[in-house]
Coordinates of C-alpha atoms in Angstrom, one line a residue:
M1 CA -30.7 1.3 -5.1
T2 CA -27.1 2.4 -4.7
A3 CA -25.1 4.8 -6.8
I4 CA -23.4 2.2 -8.8
D5 CA -26.8 0.8 -9.8
G6 CA -27.5 4.0 -11.5
I7 CA -24.5 3.6 -13.8
G8 CA -25.9 0.5 -15.4
S9 CA -27.4 -2.1 -13.2
A10 CA -30.5 -2.1 -15.4
K11 CA -28.2 -3.8 -18.0
L12 CA -26.9 -6.3 -15.5
S13 CA -29.5 -9.0 -16.0
R14 CA -29.1 -9.1 -19.7
G15 CA -25.4 -8.1 -19.8
S16 CA -24.2 -11.0 -17.6
A17 CA -26.7 -13.5 -18.9
S18 CA -25.2 -13.6 -22.3
V19 CA -21.7 -12.6 -23.6
R20 CA -21.8 -9.7 -26.0
P21 CA -19.8 -9.6 -29.2
V22 CA -18.3 -6.4 -28.0
P23 CA -15.6 -7.9 -25.6
T24 CA -13.6 -9.6 -28.4
L25 CA -13.3 -6.4 -30.4
L26 CA -12.7 -4.5 -27.2
F27 CA -9.8 -6.6 -26.0
G28 CA -8.3 -6.6 -29.5
C29 CA -8.5 -2.8 -29.6
L30 CA -7.0 -2.5 -26.1
L31 CA -4.1 -4.8 -26.9
L32 CA -3.4 -2.9 -30.1
A33 CA -3.5 0.4 -28.2
L34 CA -1.2 -1.0 -25.5
S35 CA 1.2 -2.1 -28.2
G36 CA 1.1 1.3 -29.9
V37 CA 1.6 3.2 -26.6
A38 CA 4.5 0.9 -25.6
I39 CA 6.2 1.4 -29.0
A40 CA 5.8 5.2 -28.7
A41 CA 7.2 5.0 -25.2
V42 CA 10.3 3.1 -26.4
T43 CA 11.2 5.8 -28.8
M44 CA 10.4 8.9 -26.7
G45 CA 12.4 10.4 -23.8
A46 CA 15.3 12.6 -23.0
A47 CA 17.5 10.2 -25.0
G48 CA 15.3 9.8 -28.1
I49 CA 15.6 6.7 -30.2
P50 CA 14.1 6.9 -33.7
L51 CA 11.8 4.0 -34.5
G52 CA 14.1 2.8 -37.3
R53 CA 16.9 2.2 -34.8
V54 CA 14.8 0.3 -32.2
P55 CA 14.8 -3.1 -34.0
V56 CA 18.6 -2.9 -34.4
A57 CA 19.0 -2.0 -30.7
L58 CA 16.8 -4.9 -29.7
G59 CA 18.9 -7.3 -31.8
L60 CA 16.1 -8.1 -34.2
W61 CA 18.4 -7.4 -37.2
T62 CA 21.8 -5.8 -37.8
S63 CA 22.6 -2.6 -39.6
E64 CA 26.0 -1.2 -40.7
Q65 CA 24.7 2.3 -40.2
A66 CA 24.1 1.9 -36.4
G67 CA 27.6 2.8 -35.6
A68 CA 28.5 4.3 -32.2
L69 CA 24.9 4.9 -31.3
L70 CA 24.1 1.2 -31.1
A71 CA 25.7 0.7 -27.7
R72 CA 24.0 3.8 -26.4
D73 CA 20.6 2.7 -27.7
Q74 CA 21.0 -0.7 -26.2
L75 CA 21.9 0.7 -22.8
V76 CA 18.9 3.0 -22.8
L77 CA 16.5 0.4 -23.9
W78 CA 17.5 -2.6 -21.9
S79 CA 18.6 -0.9 -18.7
I80 CA 16.1 2.0 -18.4
R81 CA 13.3 2.2 -20.8
I82 CA 11.9 -1.3 -21.3
P83 CA 11.8 -2.2 -17.6
R84 CA 10.2 1.1 -16.9
I85 CA 7.5 0.6 -19.5
L86 CA 6.9 -2.9 -18.2
A87 CA 6.6 -1.6 -14.6
A88 CA 4.3 1.2 -15.8
A89 CA 2.0 -1.3 -17.5
V90 CA 1.8 -3.6 -14.5
V91 CA 1.2 -0.7 -12.1
G92 CA -1.6 0.7 -14.3
G93 CA -3.2 -2.8 -14.5
L94 CA -3.0 -3.2 -10.7
L95 CA -4.4 0.2 -9.9
A96 CA -7.3 0.0 -12.4
T97 CA -8.3 -3.5 -11.4
S98 CA -8.2 -2.8 -7.7
G99 CA -10.4 0.2 -8.3
A100 CA -12.9 -1.8 -10.2
I101 CA -13.0 -4.5 -7.5
M102 CA -13.4 -1.9 -4.8
Q103 CA -16.3 -0.2 -6.6
G104 CA -18.0 -3.6 -7.1
L105 CA -17.4 -4.6 -3.5
F106 CA -18.8 -1.4 -2.0
R107 CA -21.4 -0.9 -4.8
N108 CA -20.1 2.7 -5.1
P109 CA -18.7 4.3 -8.2
L110 CA -16.7 6.8 -6.1
A111 CA -14.7 4.0 -4.4
D112 CA -11.0 4.1 -5.4
P113 CA -7.9 3.0 -3.4
A114 CA -6.2 6.4 -3.8
L115 CA -9.3 8.5 -2.8
V116 CA -10.3 6.5 0.3
G117 CA -6.9 6.2 1.9
V118 CA -5.8 2.7 0.8
S119 CA -2.9 4.1 -1.3
S120 CA -2.1 6.6 1.4
G121 CA -1.9 3.9 4.0
G122 CA 0.4 1.8 1.8
A123 CA 2.6 4.9 1.2
F124 CA 2.7 5.7 4.9
A125 CA 3.8 2.2 5.7
A126 CA 6.5 2.3 3.0
A127 CA 7.7 5.7 4.1
S128 CA 7.9 4.4 7.7
A129 CA 10.0 1.5 6.4
I130 CA 12.3 3.9 4.6
V131 CA 13.0 6.0 7.8
L132 CA 13.3 2.9 10.0
I133 CA 15.7 1.0 7.7
D134 CA 17.9 4.1 7.3
S135 CA 18.1 4.5 11.1
S136 CA 20.3 2.7 13.5
Y137 CA 17.4 0.5 14.5
G138 CA 17.1 -0.9 10.9
D139 CA 20.7 -2.0 10.3
A140 CA 19.6 -5.7 10.6
F141 CA 17.0 -5.2 7.8
R142 CA 19.0 -3.0 5.4
F143 CA 20.2 -6.0 3.4
M144 CA 16.6 -6.9 2.5
Q145 CA 15.4 -3.3 1.8
N146 CA 14.0 -4.2 -1.6
A147 CA 11.8 -6.8 -0.1
V148 CA 10.8 -4.8 3.0
L149 CA 9.3 -1.9 1.1
P150 CA 6.8 -3.9 -1.0
L151 CA 5.9 -5.9 2.1
A152 CA 5.4 -2.8 4.2
A153 CA 3.2 -1.1 1.5
F154 CA 1.1 -4.3 1.2
L155 CA 0.6 -4.5 5.0
G156 CA -0.3 -0.8 5.2
S157 CA -2.8 -1.2 2.4
L158 CA -4.2 -4.3 4.0
V159 CA -4.7 -2.8 7.4
T160 CA -6.2 0.3 5.9
T161 CA -8.7 -1.7 3.8
F162 CA -9.8 -3.8 6.8
V163 CA -10.2 -0.8 9.0
L164 CA -12.2 1.0 6.3
Y165 CA -14.4 -2.1 5.8
G166 CA -14.9 -2.6 9.5
I167 CA -16.0 1.0 10.0
A168 CA -18.3 1.1 7.0
S169 CA -20.0 -2.3 7.6
R170 CA -22.5 -3.1 10.4
T171 CA -24.8 -6.1 10.7
G172 CA -23.8 -7.3 7.3
R173 CA -24.5 -4.0 5.5
T174 CA -22.2 -1.4 4.2
S175 CA -23.0 2.3 4.6
I176 CA -21.8 4.3 1.5
A177 CA -21.9 7.6 3.4
I178 CA -19.8 6.2 6.3
F179 CA -17.5 4.5 3.8
L180 CA -16.7 7.7 2.1
L181 CA -16.3 9.8 5.2
A182 CA -14.2 7.1 6.9
G183 CA -12.0 6.9 3.8
L184 CA -11.4 10.6 3.9
A185 CA -10.5 10.4 7.6
I186 CA -8.1 7.5 7.1
A187 CA -6.5 9.3 4.2
A188 CA -6.1 12.4 6.4
I189 CA -4.5 10.3 9.2
A190 CA -2.1 8.6 6.7
N191 CA -1.2 12.0 5.2
A192 CA -0.6 13.4 8.6
G193 CA 1.8 10.5 9.3
L194 CA 3.6 11.2 6.1
G195 CA 3.9 14.8 7.1
L196 CA 5.4 13.8 10.4
L197 CA 7.9 11.6 8.6
V198 CA 8.8 14.4 6.3
F199 CA 9.5 16.6 9.4
I200 CA 11.8 14.2 11.1
A201 CA 13.6 12.8 8.0
D202 CA 17.0 13.8 6.8
D203 CA 17.8 14.9 3.3
R204 CA 18.2 11.4 1.8
Q205 CA 15.1 10.1 3.5
L206 CA 13.2 13.2 2.5
R207 CA 14.0 12.6 -1.2
D208 CA 12.7 9.0 -0.9
I209 CA 9.5 10.0 0.9
T210 CA 8.8 12.7 -1.6
F211 CA 9.0 10.0 -4.2
W212 CA 6.1 8.2 -2.5
M213 CA 4.0 11.3 -2.0
L214 CA 4.2 12.6 -5.6
G215 CA 4.5 9.2 -7.5
S216 CA 7.2 8.3 -9.9
L217 CA 8.4 5.4 -11.9
S218 CA 12.0 6.6 -12.1
G219 CA 13.1 3.9 -9.8
A220 CA 11.7 1.0 -11.9
T221 CA 14.2 -1.8 -12.6
W222 CA 14.0 -5.2 -14.2
S223 CA 14.0 -6.9 -10.7
K224 CA 11.1 -4.7 -9.5
A225 CA 9.1 -5.2 -12.7
V226 CA 9.5 -9.0 -12.6
T227 CA 8.6 -9.0 -8.9
I228 CA 5.3 -7.3 -9.3
A229 CA 4.2 -8.8 -12.6
P230 CA 3.0 -12.1 -11.0
V231 CA 0.7 -10.2 -8.7
L232 CA -1.1 -8.8 -11.7
V233 CA -1.3 -12.2 -13.4
I234 CA -2.7 -13.9 -10.2
G235 CA -5.1 -10.9 -9.7
V236 CA -6.5 -11.1 -13.2
F237 CA -7.1 -14.9 -12.9
A238 CA -8.7 -14.3 -9.5
C239 CA -11.0 -11.7 -11.1
F240 CA -12.6 -14.5 -13.2
R241 CA -13.5 -16.3 -10.0
I242 CA -15.0 -13.3 -8.2
G243 CA -16.6 -11.6 -11.2
R244 CA -20.0 -13.4 -11.0
G245 CA -20.1 -12.8 -7.3
L246 CA -19.5 -9.0 -7.7
D247 CA -22.2 -8.9 -10.4
L248 CA -24.7 -10.4 -8.0
L249 CA -23.5 -8.3 -5.1
V250 CA -24.6 -5.2 -7.0
L251 CA -28.2 -6.4 -6.4
G252 CA -27.6 -6.6 -2.6
E253 CA -26.0 -8.9 -0.2
S254 CA -29.1 -10.9 0.6
E255 CA -29.9 -11.4 -3.1
A256 CA -26.3 -12.5 -3.8
F257 CA -26.5 -14.9 -0.8
H258 CA -29.7 -16.5 -2.0
S259 CA -28.1 -16.8 -5.5
G260 CA -25.5 -19.1 -4.1
V261 CA -22.7 -16.6 -3.4
N262 CA -20.6 -17.0 -0.3
V263 CA -20.7 -13.2 0.5
E264 CA -18.3 -13.2 3.4
R265 CA -15.7 -15.2 1.4
L266 CA -16.2 -12.9 -1.6
K267 CA -15.6 -9.9 0.7
Q268 CA -12.4 -11.4 2.2
A269 CA -11.0 -12.3 -1.2
S270 CA -11.8 -8.9 -2.6
I271 CA -10.2 -7.1 0.3
V272 CA -7.0 -9.2 -0.1
L273 CA -6.9 -8.6 -3.8
I274 CA -7.4 -4.8 -3.4
S275 CA -4.7 -4.7 -0.7
A276 CA -2.2 -6.8 -2.6
M277 CA -2.6 -4.9 -5.9
T278 CA -2.6 -1.4 -4.3
G279 CA 0.3 -2.2 -2.0
V280 CA 2.5 -3.6 -4.7
A281 CA 1.7 -0.7 -7.0
V282 CA 2.4 1.8 -4.3
S283 CA 5.7 0.0 -3.5
I284 CA 7.0 0.7 -7.0
C285 CA 5.6 4.2 -7.9
G286 CA 4.2 5.8 -4.8
V287 CA 0.7 7.3 -4.8
V288 CA -0.8 7.7 -8.2
G289 CA -4.5 8.8 -8.2
F290 CA -7.5 8.6 -10.4
I291 CA -6.5 5.6 -12.5
G292 CA -8.7 3.3 -10.4
I293 CA -11.7 5.5 -10.6
V294 CA -11.6 6.8 -14.2
V295 CA -10.8 3.5 -16.0
P296 CA -13.9 1.5 -14.7
H297 CA -16.1 4.4 -15.5
L298 CA -14.9 4.5 -19.1
L299 CA -15.3 0.8 -19.6
R300 CA -18.8 0.7 -18.1
L301 CA -19.9 3.2 -20.7
V302 CA -18.8 0.7 -23.4
I303 CA -19.4 -2.8 -22.0
G304 CA -21.7 -2.3 -19.0
P305 CA -21.1 -3.4 -15.4
G306 CA -20.4 -7.1 -15.9
H307 CA -17.2 -7.7 -13.9
R308 CA -16.0 -10.8 -15.7
I309 CA -15.3 -8.6 -18.7
L310 CA -14.8 -5.3 -16.8
L311 CA -12.0 -6.5 -14.6
P312 CA -9.5 -7.8 -17.2
A313 CA -10.4 -4.9 -19.5
S314 CA -9.6 -2.5 -16.7
A315 CA -6.2 -4.1 -16.4
L316 CA -5.5 -3.4 -20.0
L317 CA -6.8 0.1 -20.1
G318 CA -5.1 1.0 -16.9
A319 CA -1.8 -0.2 -18.4
I320 CA -2.4 1.9 -21.5
L321 CA -3.1 5.1 -19.4
V322 CA -0.1 4.7 -17.0
V323 CA 2.4 3.9 -19.8
G324 CA 1.1 6.9 -21.7
A325 CA 1.1 9.2 -18.6
D326 CA 4.7 8.1 -17.7
T327 CA 5.8 8.8 -21.3
L328 CA 4.4 12.3 -21.0
A329 CA 5.9 12.7 -17.6
R330 CA 9.4 12.1 -18.8
T331 CA 9.2 14.0 -22.1
I332 CA 6.9 17.0 -21.4
V333 CA 9.6 18.8 -19.3
A334 CA 12.7 16.9 -20.6
P335 CA 15.4 16.5 -19.6
A336 CA 13.7 16.9 -16.2
E337 CA 10.9 14.6 -15.2
M338 CA 7.5 15.4 -13.9
P339 CA 6.1 13.2 -11.1
I340 CA 3.5 10.9 -12.7
G341 CA 1.1 11.5 -9.7
I342 CA 0.9 15.2 -10.6
L343 CA 0.1 14.4 -14.2
T344 CA -2.6 11.8 -13.5
A345 CA -4.3 14.1 -11.0
A346 CA -4.2 17.1 -13.4
I347 CA -5.7 15.0 -16.3
G348 CA -7.8 12.6 -14.3
A349 CA -9.7 15.0 -12.0
P350 CA -11.2 17.2 -14.8
F351 CA -12.0 14.1 -16.8
F352 CA -13.8 12.6 -13.8
L353 CA -15.7 15.8 -13.3
A354 CA -16.8 15.6 -16.9
I355 CA -18.1 12.1 -16.3
L356 CA -20.0 13.2 -13.2
L357 CA -21.6 16.1 -15.1
R358 CA -22.6 13.7 -17.9
Q359 CA -24.2 11.3 -15.5
R360 CA -26.0 14.1 -13.8
G361 CA -27.4 15.3 -17.1
L362 CA -28.6 11.7 -17.9
A363 CA -30.3 11.5 -14.5
G364 CA -32.0 14.9 -15.2
L365 CA -30.6 16.5 -12.0

């Protein structure tokens, strides 16, 4: 029995055989919480906007008292704050969903794109693209810089995931120990590559690379948010197709195969989804850790391990956490801004340790 089985595989047979009444209430609460966090994020920041002025700035109704602040509020909301909130929600959904898929694929609750090098691989590829495009060799690609960076991050995440899976799998079986060790090694190699790029980069390139290493949503725009949103929509719909297969895969590859699951096709689809979601998220905000590992753990405590509910719920809860974290990041040290990667690590790591200690206590260790 693998580690993820200990989280709740005993509930799998009855949890996936019938739909609980919990999901409807859960999704309602998550949507309500996401709305509340988004509203709070709209009003908070270095340029604070009282809640009463938000509807006027959005054009929902007019007010004679708005005065000279109306133009300033509209500029802040439409040009900066709303696209950033949308990008944060999409990034959170991508990171949390990709983490839940990776944990189901490897049957390991410690699996997370940020911890096992997938995010680092995407960041290294994106940083390489930054240095290349800004050099004399990249003049021909400079006009399509906005498209090259997400593509490079996706390809870096894809290659990293395939290498990790190839190392950890042998004769149709995946070794959890090798998977974790290989992930640490791949992350170290990617971080070494990032260090080399930092060493050879000029001042402008160094600022951009630092953005990838620490994680930030300060560069979010409408075009970027609209570009990555379809990836989350497609990924969530794809999750409904692979959810049953991931449920059965928890019991073992042979059991899943005899239950009618095309295991190899499931693995390939999961790897592509993980790579696409992680790569696109990294291309917007850099490396943001612990979202993909904390969110599925929290939800499993509430709804169990059934992936057809777990995956879309992870997207919503991930969006809530990243929007909230980004709001704190741009207000806690205002008018400066804290990198969101620092904040998620500072909060997520102790929280994850608390979860591990709780699971150890339940196991009697």
